[in-house]
Amino acid sequence: MAHDSFLPADDIRTLFSESMSRMYQQEVPQYGTLMQLVAEINEQALADEPALQQRLQETGELDRLSLERHGAIRVGSAAELNMLRRVFAIMGMHPVSYYDLSEAGVPVHSTAFRPIDESSLRRNPFRIFTSLLRLELIEDEALRTRAAEILAGRDIFTAKARLLVAQAEAQGGLTADQARHFVAEVLETFRWHQEATVDLASYQALQNAHRLIADVVCFRGPHINHLTPRTLDIDSVQQQMPTVGIHPKAVIEGPPRRRCPILLRQTSFTALEESVRFSDKQAGTHTARFGEIEQRGMALTPKGRALYDELLNRSRQAPAQADNDAHQRQLADIFADFPDDEDRLRIQQLGYFRYGLTEAGRRQAERGESASHEQDLEALLKAGLIKATPIIYEDFLPVSAAGIFQSNLGGVQHQAYAQNANQAAFEQALGCQVIDEFGLYAKLQHDSARQVCQALGA
Ligand code: OOG
Ligand code: NI
């Protein structure tokens, strides 16, 4: 079959992300309300800050903003994770980074499936934070065996989804018609199923071991547990959520508000109580599905990330603050040690930047005049021939993720698991290695630098 008769992976991802968003609005109406609030606040932020609008326009983020969201799911077995990798690959989403959450008392490890190249990210950066349950962390051996048995008895994919995945792999893509079927079939995996696969007593036993274990093990599929729109002003959204009847978690996770936003700030609202029918016909409820918003900033280099981790650790050792305002003030004090202007962030190599020609640079390149060979990027910047724009962070933060997990596990704090990270076991289950996020950002920066240098003959 001719290659150009296939729907591009980017378009399949957009179809999927839009279908998922429609489904989640029906399943969790508060998500729709939150999307509306976020859209209003984004519009306001753009109106208030023409410079922000201009920058987002230049980086292509303005167009993707209303499309942009991430979701999260949790699966129970290596086979499930492995199949998900194949499903996401068809949509141009690949596993980036390894996150160990056992340290924070959550018995999972995770990756984020997302587009990795620049043009795909610009089209639609849809990401799915995907966690694999670590049954080996359940202490009670009988319960561990029971959980494994329950999981072995389910198939979270429809037969048609499996068929279409095999077909896509064999053909090297899907036609528009096949892609629509594929999206509809895959959506079934992420849907909420009211019928649990276990009786009430089994559910309660697993719930008592860890609420997250019950959530992963007792249902027919890994229901999408949140979808997260991107906001340009998370502080306003946090503040205004109660005015639309949504109750946010106590504090915003991640770095404080800054002039130059870094990494990722996140907050969520508490999970919905949904009715469940157990296999012994008993009725009950389950709370797992919630809402979240995020504000994204600059991707940090390993050096910048080390500084972030150090300051974040310092803030976690400081006394816990009762409310978000006090928490943010304390955080801001501690993060005063993190440079907050773009020149210093760049010169100290704390963040990643994309280089581009200015108007003057473009004219010079067109005239074919070459800049002196000695000129490095900083000299070209000073000469006004190029500009540097922060590269947006596309990934997640393990400490923040743990905070998000905890906030909808009913406030029960869990002990850290003694066992630590096991990336090799995760990759074995996944069926490939995860991609190193720093490598992706470094390449973007490097490629953009090479392009401007080439254009200017520097
Ligand atoms: C995932 C929590 C992590 C994020 O945005 O950091 C996450 C989950 O609750 O399954 O989504
Ligand atoms: Ni999330």
Short mmCIF file of C-alpha atoms and ligand atoms in Angstrom, two decimals:
data_model
loop_
_atom_site.label_atom_id
_atom_site.label_comp_id
_atom_site.label_asym_id
_atom_site.label_seq_id
_atom_site.Cartn_x
_atom_site.Cartn_y
_atom_site.Cartn_z
CA MET A 1 0.00 0.00 0.00
CA ALA A 2 1.29 3.45 -0.88
CA HIS A 3 2.75 5.35 2.01
CA ASP A 4 0.79 8.53 1.40
CA SER A 5 -2.51 6.74 1.82
CA PHE A 6 -1.82 6.50 5.56
CA LEU A 7 -3.04 9.07 8.04
CA PRO A 8 0.01 10.69 9.69
CA ALA A 9 0.67 9.52 13.27
CA ASP A 10 0.31 13.14 14.43
CA ASP A 11 -3.26 13.19 13.13
CA ILE A 12 -4.11 9.88 14.78
CA ARG A 13 -2.81 11.29 18.07
CA THR A 14 -5.00 14.39 17.68
CA LEU A 15 -8.05 12.24 16.92
CA PHE A 16 -7.32 10.16 19.99
CA SER A 17 -6.68 13.10 22.29
CA GLU A 18 -9.90 14.79 21.18
CA SER A 19 -11.98 11.63 21.57
CA MET A 20 -10.52 11.05 25.00
CA SER A 21 -11.28 14.61 26.04
CA ARG A 22 -14.89 14.29 24.87
CA MET A 23 -15.27 11.02 26.73
CA TYR A 24 -13.77 12.39 29.94
CA GLN A 25 -16.04 15.45 29.85
CA GLN A 26 -18.99 13.09 29.90
CA GLU A 27 -17.51 10.85 32.57
CA VAL A 28 -16.19 13.60 34.84
CA PRO A 29 -18.23 16.78 34.22
CA GLN A 30 -15.95 18.85 36.47
CA TYR A 31 -13.22 18.36 33.87
CA GLY A 32 -15.35 20.29 31.38
CA THR A 33 -15.90 23.05 33.91
CA LEU A 34 -12.18 23.23 34.59
CA MET A 35 -11.38 23.37 30.85
CA GLN A 36 -13.69 26.35 30.54
CA LEU A 37 -12.08 28.13 33.48
CA VAL A 38 -8.62 27.45 32.06
CA ALA A 39 -9.62 28.78 28.63
CA GLU A 40 -10.95 32.00 30.19
CA ILE A 41 -7.86 32.53 32.32
CA ASN A 42 -5.56 31.79 29.37
CA GLU A 43 -7.39 34.38 27.30
CA GLN A 44 -7.03 36.91 30.11
CA ALA A 45 -3.33 36.13 30.55
CA LEU A 46 -2.70 36.65 26.84
CA ALA A 47 -4.65 39.92 26.87
CA ASP A 48 -2.70 41.15 29.92
CA GLU A 49 0.70 40.16 28.58
CA PRO A 50 1.24 40.95 24.92
CA ALA A 51 4.87 39.82 25.26
CA LEU A 52 3.72 36.36 26.34
CA GLN A 53 1.31 36.20 23.42
CA GLN A 54 4.08 37.19 21.01
CA ARG A 55 6.47 34.58 22.35
CA LEU A 56 3.92 31.78 22.28
CA GLN A 57 3.11 32.75 18.72
CA GLU A 58 6.77 32.59 17.74
CA THR A 59 7.37 29.20 19.32
CA GLY A 60 4.19 27.74 17.83
CA GLU A 61 2.76 27.13 21.29
CA LEU A 62 -0.23 29.42 20.81
CA ASP A 63 -1.72 27.13 18.19
CA ARG A 64 -1.23 24.01 20.25
CA LEU A 65 -2.41 25.55 23.54
CA SER A 66 -6.11 24.70 23.27
CA LEU A 67 -5.25 21.17 22.10
CA GLU A 68 -2.68 20.63 24.77
CA ARG A 69 -3.27 18.21 27.60
CA HIS A 70 -1.85 15.18 29.31
CA GLY A 71 -3.54 12.19 30.85
CA ALA A 72 -2.56 9.36 33.16
CA ILE A 73 -3.25 5.66 33.45
CA ARG A 74 -2.01 2.80 35.60
CA VAL A 75 -1.62 -0.75 34.38
CA GLY A 76 -1.14 -4.01 36.21
CA SER A 77 1.19 -6.21 34.20
CA ALA A 78 4.20 -6.24 31.92
CA ALA A 79 2.05 -7.54 29.05
CA GLU A 80 -0.35 -4.61 29.41
CA LEU A 81 2.46 -2.07 29.40
CA ASN A 82 4.11 -3.75 26.45
CA MET A 83 0.92 -3.62 24.38
CA LEU A 84 0.40 0.03 25.31
CA ARG A 85 3.83 0.84 23.93
CA ARG A 86 2.74 -0.59 20.58
CA VAL A 87 -0.61 1.25 20.68
CA PHE A 88 1.02 4.61 21.47
CA ALA A 89 3.73 4.16 18.84
CA ILE A 90 1.00 4.20 16.17
CA MET A 91 0.07 7.69 17.42
CA GLY A 92 3.69 8.87 17.42
CA MET A 93 4.01 8.67 21.21
CA HIS A 94 7.20 7.16 22.64
CA PRO A 95 8.32 6.39 26.20
CA VAL A 96 10.44 9.19 27.63
CA SER A 97 12.10 9.02 31.08
CA TYR A 98 11.76 6.65 33.98
CA TYR A 99 10.01 7.77 37.16
CA ASP A 100 10.34 5.84 40.40
CA LEU A 101 7.47 6.62 42.75
CA SER A 102 8.09 3.87 45.30
CA GLU A 103 10.27 6.32 47.16
CA ALA A 104 7.17 8.41 47.79
CA GLY A 105 5.12 5.46 49.02
CA VAL A 106 3.35 4.80 45.71
CA PRO A 107 3.99 1.21 44.52
CA VAL A 108 4.48 2.04 40.84
CA HIS A 109 7.12 3.07 38.37
CA SER A 110 6.31 5.07 35.28
CA THR A 111 7.17 6.62 31.97
CA ALA A 112 5.52 9.28 29.81
CA PHE A 113 4.48 8.40 26.27
CA ARG A 114 4.76 11.53 24.16
CA PRO A 115 5.78 12.85 20.74
CA ILE A 116 9.50 13.49 20.57
CA ASP A 117 10.30 15.52 17.50
CA GLU A 118 9.85 19.21 17.17
CA SER A 119 7.21 19.27 14.46
CA SER A 120 5.11 16.61 16.20
CA LEU A 121 5.31 18.45 19.51
CA ARG A 122 4.19 21.58 17.75
CA ARG A 123 1.23 19.80 16.17
CA ASN A 124 -0.04 18.28 19.40
CA PRO A 125 2.10 17.41 22.41
CA PHE A 126 -0.41 14.95 23.94
CA ARG A 127 1.27 12.92 26.66
CA ILE A 128 0.15 9.98 28.78
CA PHE A 129 1.85 9.43 32.13
CA THR A 130 1.78 5.64 32.36
CA SER A 131 2.44 3.72 35.56
CA LEU A 132 3.07 0.03 36.09
CA LEU A 133 1.98 -1.48 39.39
CA ARG A 134 4.78 -3.18 41.30
CA LEU A 135 3.09 -6.20 42.78
CA GLU A 136 6.39 -7.25 44.31
CA LEU A 137 5.90 -4.40 46.76
CA ILE A 138 2.75 -5.96 48.27
CA GLU A 139 3.93 -7.52 51.51
CA ASP A 140 1.14 -10.01 52.09
CA GLU A 141 2.06 -12.99 49.93
CA ALA A 142 -1.47 -14.43 49.61
CA LEU A 143 -2.79 -11.04 48.55
CA ARG A 144 0.05 -10.62 46.08
CA THR A 145 -0.77 -13.96 44.47
CA ARG A 146 -4.47 -13.15 44.37
CA ALA A 147 -3.79 -9.78 42.70
CA ALA A 148 -1.60 -11.42 40.06
CA GLU A 149 -4.31 -14.01 39.36
CA ILE A 150 -7.00 -11.35 38.94
CA LEU A 151 -4.80 -9.40 36.55
CA ALA A 152 -3.94 -12.51 34.54
CA GLY A 153 -7.65 -13.04 33.93
CA ARG A 154 -8.31 -9.78 32.11
CA ASP A 155 -7.56 -8.38 28.68
CA ILE A 156 -7.71 -4.60 28.71
CA PHE A 157 -7.68 -4.40 24.90
CA THR A 158 -10.53 -5.24 22.55
CA ALA A 159 -9.92 -7.95 19.97
CA LYS A 160 -10.33 -5.35 17.22
CA ALA A 161 -7.76 -3.07 18.82
CA ARG A 162 -5.26 -5.92 18.84
CA LEU A 163 -6.02 -6.67 15.21
CA LEU A 164 -5.59 -3.06 14.13
CA VAL A 165 -2.29 -2.73 16.01
CA ALA A 166 -0.95 -5.79 14.23
CA GLN A 167 -2.22 -4.44 10.93
CA ALA A 168 -0.62 -1.01 11.48
CA GLU A 169 2.70 -2.66 12.29
CA ALA A 170 2.54 -4.91 9.25
CA GLN A 171 1.50 -2.13 6.83
CA GLY A 172 3.59 0.61 8.42
CA GLY A 173 0.56 2.79 9.16
CA LEU A 174 -3.23 3.11 9.09
CA THR A 175 -5.55 4.61 6.51
CA ALA A 176 -7.89 7.36 7.72
CA ASP A 177 -10.70 4.86 7.96
CA GLN A 178 -8.64 2.31 9.86
CA ALA A 179 -7.34 5.07 12.13
CA ARG A 180 -10.87 6.08 13.10
CA HIS A 181 -11.65 2.48 14.00
CA PHE A 182 -8.38 2.17 15.86
CA VAL A 183 -9.10 5.28 17.96
CA ALA A 184 -12.61 4.07 18.79
CA GLU A 185 -11.33 0.63 19.81
CA VAL A 186 -8.43 1.96 21.87
CA LEU A 187 -10.75 4.36 23.65
CA GLU A 188 -12.52 1.31 25.11
CA THR A 189 -9.38 0.55 27.10
CA PHE A 190 -9.51 3.95 28.81
CA ARG A 191 -13.22 4.05 29.51
CA TRP A 192 -14.66 3.80 33.01
CA HIS A 193 -16.25 0.41 33.66
CA GLN A 194 -18.74 0.33 36.44
CA GLU A 195 -18.57 -3.43 36.88
CA ALA A 196 -15.62 -4.53 38.96
CA THR A 197 -13.99 -7.86 38.11
CA VAL A 198 -13.89 -8.89 41.80
CA ASP A 199 -16.25 -9.30 44.72
CA LEU A 200 -16.55 -6.64 47.39
CA ALA A 201 -14.42 -8.53 49.92
CA SER A 202 -11.49 -8.85 47.48
CA TYR A 203 -11.78 -5.17 46.61
CA GLN A 204 -11.65 -4.24 50.27
CA ALA A 205 -8.65 -6.47 50.97
CA LEU A 206 -6.72 -4.85 48.11
CA GLN A 207 -7.94 -1.40 49.12
CA ASN A 208 -6.59 -2.00 52.61
CA ALA A 209 -3.19 -2.99 51.24
CA HIS A 210 -3.06 0.24 49.20
CA ARG A 211 -5.86 2.17 47.51
CA LEU A 212 -3.84 2.35 44.36
CA ILE A 213 -3.58 -1.43 44.17
CA ALA A 214 -7.36 -1.80 44.30
CA ASP A 215 -7.69 0.83 41.57
CA VAL A 216 -5.36 -1.01 39.22
CA VAL A 217 -6.37 -4.59 39.94
CA CYS A 218 -10.17 -4.63 40.37
CA PHE A 219 -11.45 -3.20 37.09
CA ARG A 220 -11.68 -4.32 33.50
CA GLY A 221 -9.38 -1.62 32.25
CA PRO A 222 -7.00 1.19 33.22
CA HIS A 223 -9.65 3.94 33.17
CA ILE A 224 -8.06 7.27 32.34
CA ASN A 225 -7.68 8.85 35.78
CA HIS A 226 -7.26 12.48 34.78
CA LEU A 227 -6.82 14.80 31.82
CA THR A 228 -4.87 17.98 32.32
CA PRO A 229 -5.19 21.17 30.30
CA ARG A 230 -2.28 23.60 30.19
CA THR A 231 -2.80 26.99 31.79
CA LEU A 232 -0.78 30.17 31.44
CA ASP A 233 -1.60 31.25 35.01
CA ILE A 234 -1.93 28.43 37.50
CA ASP A 235 -2.12 30.74 40.51
CA SER A 236 -5.31 32.31 39.16
CA VAL A 237 -6.83 28.93 38.35
CA GLN A 238 -6.02 27.61 41.84
CA GLN A 239 -7.61 30.69 43.33
CA GLN A 240 -10.72 30.63 41.17
CA MET A 241 -11.48 26.90 41.22
CA PRO A 242 -13.76 27.17 44.29
CA THR A 243 -15.85 29.84 42.52
CA VAL A 244 -16.89 27.21 39.96
CA GLY A 245 -17.51 24.54 42.59
CA ILE A 246 -14.19 22.71 42.27
CA HIS A 247 -12.01 22.00 45.30
CA PRO A 248 -8.29 22.13 44.57
CA LYS A 249 -5.64 20.26 46.54
CA ALA A 250 -3.99 22.35 49.24
CA VAL A 251 -0.84 23.45 47.42
CA ILE A 252 0.52 23.86 43.90
CA GLU A 253 3.31 21.34 43.25
CA GLY A 254 6.63 22.25 41.70
CA PRO A 255 8.62 25.50 41.56
CA PRO A 256 7.19 28.85 42.69
CA ARG A 257 5.85 31.54 40.36
CA ARG A 258 8.79 33.23 38.64
CA ARG A 259 9.50 35.80 35.97
CA CYS A 260 11.06 33.00 33.89
CA PRO A 261 8.92 29.92 34.54
CA ILE A 262 10.86 26.66 34.83
CA LEU A 263 9.79 23.04 34.47
CA LEU A 264 6.23 22.37 35.53
CA ARG A 265 3.75 23.59 38.14
CA GLN A 266 0.67 21.46 38.83
CA THR A 267 -2.42 21.33 40.95
CA SER A 268 -5.41 18.99 40.99
CA PHE A 269 -8.94 18.62 42.31
CA THR A 270 -10.06 15.69 44.37
CA ALA A 271 -11.37 12.50 42.90
CA LEU A 272 -14.97 11.79 42.07
CA GLU A 273 -16.89 9.11 43.99
CA GLU A 274 -18.25 6.71 41.38
CA SER A 275 -20.63 3.84 41.92
CA VAL A 276 -19.38 0.31 41.36
CA ARG A 277 -21.09 -3.06 41.05
CA PHE A 278 -18.99 -5.91 42.37
CA SER A 279 -19.03 -9.42 40.93
CA ASP A 280 -21.08 -10.68 43.90
CA LYS A 281 -23.76 -8.09 42.97
CA GLN A 282 -22.93 -5.87 45.94
CA ALA A 283 -22.89 -2.14 45.30
CA GLY A 284 -20.16 0.25 46.43
CA THR A 285 -18.14 3.25 45.38
CA HIS A 286 -14.63 3.93 44.13
CA THR A 287 -12.71 7.20 43.99
CA ALA A 288 -9.90 7.42 41.50
CA ARG A 289 -10.67 9.88 38.78
CA PHE A 290 -9.79 13.51 39.24
CA GLY A 291 -8.76 16.65 37.41
CA GLU A 292 -5.49 18.49 37.16
CA ILE A 293 -4.00 21.58 35.54
CA GLU A 294 -0.44 22.38 34.67
CA GLN A 295 1.67 25.38 33.76
CA ARG A 296 4.81 24.67 31.78
CA GLY A 297 8.10 26.53 31.76
CA MET A 298 11.66 26.11 30.54
CA ALA A 299 13.36 22.72 30.31
CA LEU A 300 16.43 22.57 32.57
CA THR A 301 19.82 21.07 31.82
CA PRO A 302 21.14 18.40 34.22
CA LYS A 303 22.93 21.22 36.06
CA GLY A 304 19.72 23.25 36.32
CA ARG A 305 17.77 20.19 37.36
CA ALA A 306 20.27 19.40 40.11
CA LEU A 307 19.81 22.94 41.45
CA TYR A 308 16.02 22.55 41.26
CA ASP A 309 16.17 19.24 43.13
CA GLU A 310 18.43 20.73 45.78
CA LEU A 311 16.16 23.72 46.40
CA LEU A 312 13.03 21.57 46.33
CA ASN A 313 14.59 19.29 48.93
CA ARG A 314 15.40 22.30 51.06
CA SER A 315 11.77 23.40 50.86
CA ARG A 316 10.53 19.94 51.83
CA GLN A 317 12.65 20.06 54.95
CA ALA A 318 11.17 23.41 55.92
CA PRO A 319 8.01 23.34 58.06
CA ALA A 320 4.89 22.42 56.07
CA GLN A 321 2.70 25.46 55.43
CA ALA A 322 -1.01 25.44 56.04
CA ASP A 323 -2.13 27.10 52.84
CA ASN A 324 -0.94 27.66 49.32
CA ASP A 325 -0.10 31.35 49.79
CA ALA A 326 2.21 30.62 52.71
CA HIS A 327 3.68 27.61 50.88
CA GLN A 328 4.38 29.72 47.79
CA ARG A 329 6.02 32.49 49.85
CA GLN A 330 8.32 30.00 51.55
CA LEU A 331 9.11 28.35 48.22
CA ALA A 332 9.86 31.72 46.60
CA ASP A 333 12.31 32.58 49.39
CA ILE A 334 14.17 29.30 48.91
CA PHE A 335 14.16 29.61 45.12
CA ALA A 336 15.70 33.08 45.33
CA ASP A 337 18.93 31.10 44.77
CA PHE A 338 17.75 30.07 41.29
CA PRO A 339 18.64 32.75 38.68
CA ASP A 340 15.50 34.30 37.25
CA ASP A 341 16.51 36.04 34.06
CA GLU A 342 17.01 34.41 30.72
CA ASP A 343 20.55 35.66 30.14
CA ARG A 344 21.84 34.22 33.37
CA LEU A 345 19.93 30.96 32.89
CA ARG A 346 21.54 30.61 29.48
CA ILE A 347 25.05 31.76 30.32
CA GLN A 348 25.17 29.54 33.42
CA GLN A 349 23.77 26.69 31.30
CA LEU A 350 20.88 26.02 33.63
CA GLY A 351 18.18 25.90 30.94
CA TYR A 352 17.83 24.82 27.30
CA PHE A 353 17.33 27.41 24.57
CA ARG A 354 16.36 27.40 20.94
CA TYR A 355 18.32 29.77 18.72
CA GLY A 356 16.78 31.60 15.80
CA LEU A 357 17.68 34.44 13.46
CA THR A 358 16.45 37.95 14.24
CA GLU A 359 15.22 40.21 11.44
CA ALA A 360 18.75 41.65 11.18
CA GLY A 361 20.22 38.16 11.14
CA ARG A 362 17.85 37.09 8.39
CA ARG A 363 18.80 40.09 6.26
CA GLN A 364 22.47 39.38 6.76
CA ALA A 365 21.99 35.71 5.88
CA GLU A 366 20.10 36.71 2.73
CA ARG A 367 22.89 39.01 1.66
CA GLY A 368 25.16 36.02 2.05
CA GLU A 369 27.58 37.97 4.22
CA SER A 370 29.26 35.70 6.66
CA ALA A 371 29.82 36.69 10.24
CA SER A 372 33.38 36.41 11.42
CA HIS A 373 34.39 32.79 11.99
CA GLU A 374 35.39 33.51 15.54
CA GLN A 375 31.91 34.56 16.49
CA ASP A 376 30.26 32.25 18.95
CA LEU A 377 26.59 32.21 19.89
CA GLU A 378 26.96 34.76 22.66
CA ALA A 379 28.70 37.17 20.27
CA LEU A 380 25.97 36.66 17.66
CA LEU A 381 23.37 37.33 20.35
CA LYS A 382 25.16 40.50 21.40
CA ALA A 383 25.36 41.61 17.77
CA GLY A 384 21.56 41.22 17.55
CA LEU A 385 21.79 38.68 14.73
CA ILE A 386 20.20 35.81 16.66
CA LYS A 387 17.84 35.38 19.58
CA ALA A 388 17.49 32.64 22.19
CA THR A 389 14.07 31.43 23.35
CA PRO A 390 13.57 28.96 26.22
CA ILE A 391 12.65 25.40 25.20
CA ILE A 392 9.46 24.27 26.93
CA TYR A 393 9.61 21.35 29.34
CA GLU A 394 7.55 18.47 27.94
CA ASP A 395 8.03 15.95 30.75
CA PHE A 396 7.06 15.36 34.37
CA LEU A 397 8.53 15.65 37.87
CA PRO A 398 8.60 12.64 40.20
CA VAL A 399 8.09 14.56 43.45
CA SER A 400 5.17 16.50 41.96
CA ALA A 401 3.72 13.30 40.50
CA ALA A 402 3.87 11.69 43.94
CA GLY A 403 2.03 14.72 45.37
CA ILE A 404 -0.65 14.36 42.69
CA PHE A 405 -1.00 10.62 43.37
CA GLN A 406 -1.23 11.22 47.14
CA SER A 407 -3.78 14.00 46.82
CA ASN A 408 -6.34 11.62 45.41
CA LEU A 409 -5.58 8.58 47.51
CA GLY A 410 -7.73 9.95 50.30
CA GLY A 411 -5.01 11.69 52.25
CA VAL A 412 -3.57 8.47 53.68
CA GLN A 413 0.18 8.89 53.77
CA HIS A 414 2.13 5.78 52.92
CA GLN A 415 5.58 4.78 54.03
CA ALA A 416 8.28 4.80 51.40
CA TYR A 417 8.94 1.31 50.04
CA ALA A 418 12.33 -0.03 50.94
CA GLN A 419 12.92 -1.28 47.44
CA ASN A 420 14.23 1.41 45.16
CA ALA A 421 14.18 2.24 41.48
CA ASN A 422 14.33 -0.64 39.05
CA GLN A 423 14.56 0.87 35.58
CA ALA A 424 15.86 -2.35 34.07
CA ALA A 425 12.77 -4.29 35.18
CA PHE A 426 10.52 -1.53 33.86
CA GLU A 427 12.23 -1.52 30.48
CA GLN A 428 12.07 -5.29 30.32
CA ALA A 429 8.30 -5.05 30.79
CA LEU A 430 7.99 -2.20 28.32
CA GLY A 431 9.98 -4.02 25.68
CA CYS A 432 12.44 -1.22 24.98
CA GLN A 433 14.56 1.37 26.72
CA VAL A 434 13.04 4.68 27.72
CA ILE A 435 14.38 7.74 25.91
CA ASP A 436 16.55 10.14 27.90
CA GLU A 437 14.73 13.49 28.17
CA PHE A 438 17.91 15.55 28.50
CA GLY A 439 19.19 14.10 25.23
CA LEU A 440 16.05 15.31 23.44
CA TYR A 441 16.33 18.89 24.73
CA ALA A 442 20.08 19.02 24.11
CA LYS A 443 19.52 17.94 20.53
CA LEU A 444 16.86 20.61 19.94
CA GLN A 445 19.22 23.26 21.29
CA HIS A 446 22.16 21.94 19.34
CA ASP A 447 20.26 21.66 16.04
CA SER A 448 18.93 25.21 16.34
CA ALA A 449 22.43 26.53 17.12
CA ARG A 450 23.87 24.72 14.12
CA GLN A 451 21.17 26.11 11.85
CA VAL A 452 21.76 29.75 12.80
CA CYS A 453 25.51 29.33 12.57
CA GLN A 454 25.19 27.80 9.13
CA ALA A 455 22.85 30.55 7.94
CA LEU A 456 25.31 33.22 9.12
CA GLY A 457 28.41 31.38 8.04
CA ALA A 458 29.74 31.61 11.59
C1 OOG B 1 -0.36 9.88 37.81
C2 OOG B 1 0.09 11.03 38.67
C3 OOG B 1 1.20 11.81 38.01
C4 OOG B 1 1.45 14.05 36.88
O1 OOG B 1 0.93 14.93 36.16
O2 OOG B 1 2.51 14.25 37.48
C5 OOG B 1 0.74 12.78 37.00
C6 OOG B 1 -1.48 9.08 38.40
O3 OOG B 1 -2.13 9.51 39.37
O4 OOG B 1 -1.72 8.00 37.86
O5 OOG B 1 -0.18 12.62 36.28
NI NI B 2 -1.01 14.46 35.66
#
